[in-house]
Amino acid sequence: MSVTLTEAAAKHVTKYLSRRGKGVGVRLGVKTTGCSGLAYKLEYADEVAPEDVVFEDKGIQILVDPKSMAYLDGMTLDFVREGLNEGFRFNNPNERDRCGCGESFRV
């Protein structure tokens, strides 16, 4: 089992946590929503919960709730800039289909 970060994602998270002045890393998960069924959740984490599955990549802790692990195993979190837009991109080998608006996915 693994969840990793690209160099760009690790740099962005490190910079944001430094500006924020606190935090241990990022928390990833999935929630039921949208037309395809599942959507990604991402938030900055201030502490590790006892039930979290913890990965460390490029000096960043990646926290995943156990229920989401089956959907996120093998995923790489990237940070991209396209023109004036920037944001995280979830490169997930378990993803089989995405809705037209890009907000939800199916495994």
mmCIF file of C-alpha atoms in Angstrom:
data_model
loop_
_atom_site.group_PDB
_atom_site.id
_atom_site.type_symbol
_atom_site.label_atom_id
_atom_site.label_comp_id
_atom_site.label_asym_id
_atom_site.label_seq_id
_atom_site.Cartn_x
_atom_site.Cartn_y
_atom_site.Cartn_z
ATOM 1 C CA MET A 1 0.000 0.000 0.000
ATOM 2 C CA SER A 2 1.222 3.468 -0.814
ATOM 3 C CA VAL A 3 0.221 7.035 -1.571
ATOM 4 C CA THR A 4 2.922 9.366 -2.888
ATOM 5 C CA LEU A 5 3.558 12.998 -3.832
ATOM 6 C CA THR A 6 5.263 14.487 -6.853
ATOM 7 C CA GLU A 7 8.049 17.010 -6.258
ATOM 8 C CA ALA A 8 5.651 19.830 -7.209
ATOM 9 C CA ALA A 9 3.019 18.671 -4.709
ATOM 10 C CA ALA A 10 5.572 18.241 -1.913
ATOM 11 C CA LYS A 11 6.992 21.724 -2.581
ATOM 12 C CA HIS A 12 3.512 23.294 -2.531
ATOM 13 C CA VAL A 13 2.478 21.504 0.693
ATOM 14 C CA THR A 14 5.757 22.412 2.422
ATOM 15 C CA LYS A 15 5.396 26.066 1.400
ATOM 16 C CA TYR A 16 1.760 26.224 2.537
ATOM 17 C CA LEU A 17 2.422 24.542 5.908
ATOM 18 C CA SER A 18 5.329 26.912 6.490
ATOM 19 C CA ARG A 19 3.156 29.968 5.749
ATOM 20 C CA ARG A 20 0.380 28.540 7.882
ATOM 21 C CA GLY A 21 2.762 28.061 10.807
ATOM 22 C CA LYS A 22 1.410 24.656 11.827
ATOM 23 C CA GLY A 23 0.422 21.263 10.481
ATOM 24 C CA VAL A 24 1.857 17.781 10.065
ATOM 25 C CA GLY A 25 0.897 17.142 6.432
ATOM 26 C CA VAL A 26 -2.136 16.437 4.268
ATOM 27 C CA ARG A 27 -5.166 14.249 4.911
ATOM 28 C CA LEU A 28 -6.657 12.473 1.900
ATOM 29 C CA GLY A 29 -9.910 10.592 1.596
ATOM 30 C CA VAL A 30 -12.961 9.969 -0.538
ATOM 31 C CA LYS A 31 -16.605 10.817 0.007
ATOM 32 C CA THR A 32 -19.785 9.636 -1.684
ATOM 33 C CA THR A 33 -21.090 12.352 -3.993
ATOM 34 C CA GLY A 34 -21.495 13.477 -7.580
ATOM 35 C CA CYS A 35 -22.769 11.727 -10.663
ATOM 36 C CA SER A 36 -20.017 9.074 -10.717
ATOM 37 C CA GLY A 37 -20.226 8.189 -7.038
ATOM 38 C CA LEU A 38 -17.011 9.287 -5.289
ATOM 39 C CA ALA A 39 -15.077 12.527 -4.858
ATOM 40 C CA TYR A 40 -11.643 13.225 -3.420
ATOM 41 C CA LYS A 41 -11.177 15.066 -0.122
ATOM 42 C CA LEU A 42 -7.972 16.901 0.712
ATOM 43 C CA GLU A 43 -7.221 19.015 3.762
ATOM 44 C CA TYR A 44 -4.192 20.109 5.705
ATOM 45 C CA ALA A 45 -3.819 18.115 8.908
ATOM 46 C CA ASP A 46 -2.715 19.522 12.238
ATOM 47 C CA GLU A 47 -2.424 16.149 13.975
ATOM 48 C CA VAL A 48 -2.413 12.433 13.269
ATOM 49 C CA ALA A 49 -5.601 10.640 14.311
ATOM 50 C CA PRO A 50 -5.204 7.167 15.875
ATOM 51 C CA GLU A 51 -7.039 5.499 12.975
ATOM 52 C CA ASP A 52 -5.040 7.246 10.210
ATOM 53 C CA VAL A 53 -2.916 5.208 7.815
ATOM 54 C CA VAL A 54 0.292 7.262 7.624
ATOM 55 C CA PHE A 55 2.705 7.486 4.691
ATOM 56 C CA GLU A 56 5.705 9.757 4.441
ATOM 57 C CA ASP A 57 7.045 10.963 1.120
ATOM 58 C CA LYS A 58 9.546 13.745 0.471
ATOM 59 C CA GLY A 59 9.338 14.812 4.120
ATOM 60 C CA ILE A 60 5.540 15.207 4.086
ATOM 61 C CA GLN A 61 3.131 13.053 6.079
ATOM 62 C CA ILE A 62 0.176 11.781 4.052
ATOM 63 C CA LEU A 63 -2.737 10.697 6.252
ATOM 64 C CA VAL A 64 -5.488 8.465 4.871
ATOM 65 C CA ASP A 65 -8.557 7.209 6.681
ATOM 66 C CA PRO A 66 -8.775 3.377 6.556
ATOM 67 C CA LYS A 67 -12.097 3.342 4.656
ATOM 68 C CA SER A 68 -10.599 5.410 1.826
ATOM 69 C CA MET A 69 -7.405 3.350 1.548
ATOM 70 C CA ALA A 70 -8.916 0.794 -0.869
ATOM 71 C CA TYR A 71 -9.765 3.625 -3.282
ATOM 72 C CA LEU A 72 -6.481 5.551 -2.923
ATOM 73 C CA ASP A 73 -3.854 2.782 -2.826
ATOM 74 C CA GLY A 74 -1.186 3.509 -5.438
ATOM 75 C CA MET A 75 -2.288 7.107 -5.986
ATOM 76 C CA THR A 76 0.124 9.975 -6.628
ATOM 77 C CA LEU A 77 -0.868 13.501 -5.647
ATOM 78 C CA ASP A 78 0.440 16.162 -8.046
ATOM 79 C CA PHE A 79 0.244 19.961 -8.074
ATOM 80 C CA VAL A 80 -0.132 21.558 -11.507
ATOM 81 C CA ARG A 81 -0.350 25.009 -13.018
ATOM 82 C CA GLU A 82 -2.210 25.420 -16.292
ATOM 83 C CA GLY A 83 -2.421 29.015 -17.444
ATOM 84 C CA LEU A 84 -3.962 31.034 -14.632
ATOM 85 C CA ASN A 85 -5.292 27.933 -12.862
ATOM 86 C CA GLU A 86 -3.445 25.835 -10.329
ATOM 87 C CA GLY A 87 -4.400 22.986 -8.046
ATOM 88 C CA PHE A 88 -3.920 19.427 -6.937
ATOM 89 C CA ARG A 89 -4.362 16.583 -9.409
ATOM 90 C CA PHE A 90 -5.120 13.056 -8.223
ATOM 91 C CA ASN A 91 -3.355 10.452 -10.395
ATOM 92 C CA ASN A 92 -5.178 7.337 -9.262
ATOM 93 C CA PRO A 93 -4.636 3.953 -10.977
ATOM 94 C CA ASN A 94 -7.872 2.654 -9.377
ATOM 95 C CA GLU A 95 -10.018 5.266 -11.132
ATOM 96 C CA ARG A 96 -12.058 3.685 -13.943
ATOM 97 C CA ASP A 97 -14.242 6.584 -15.017
ATOM 98 C CA ARG A 98 -14.766 10.275 -14.317
ATOM 99 C CA CYS A 99 -17.920 12.337 -14.669
ATOM 100 C CA GLY A 100 -18.062 14.992 -17.380
ATOM 101 C CA CYS A 101 -17.542 17.883 -14.976
ATOM 102 C CA GLY A 102 -14.499 16.191 -13.400
ATOM 103 C CA GLU A 103 -15.799 16.444 -9.840
ATOM 104 C CA SER A 104 -16.389 12.762 -9.157
ATOM 105 C CA PHE A 105 -15.046 9.355 -10.188
ATOM 106 C CA ARG A 106 -15.806 5.650 -10.134
ATOM 107 C CA VAL A 107 -13.533 2.705 -9.329
#
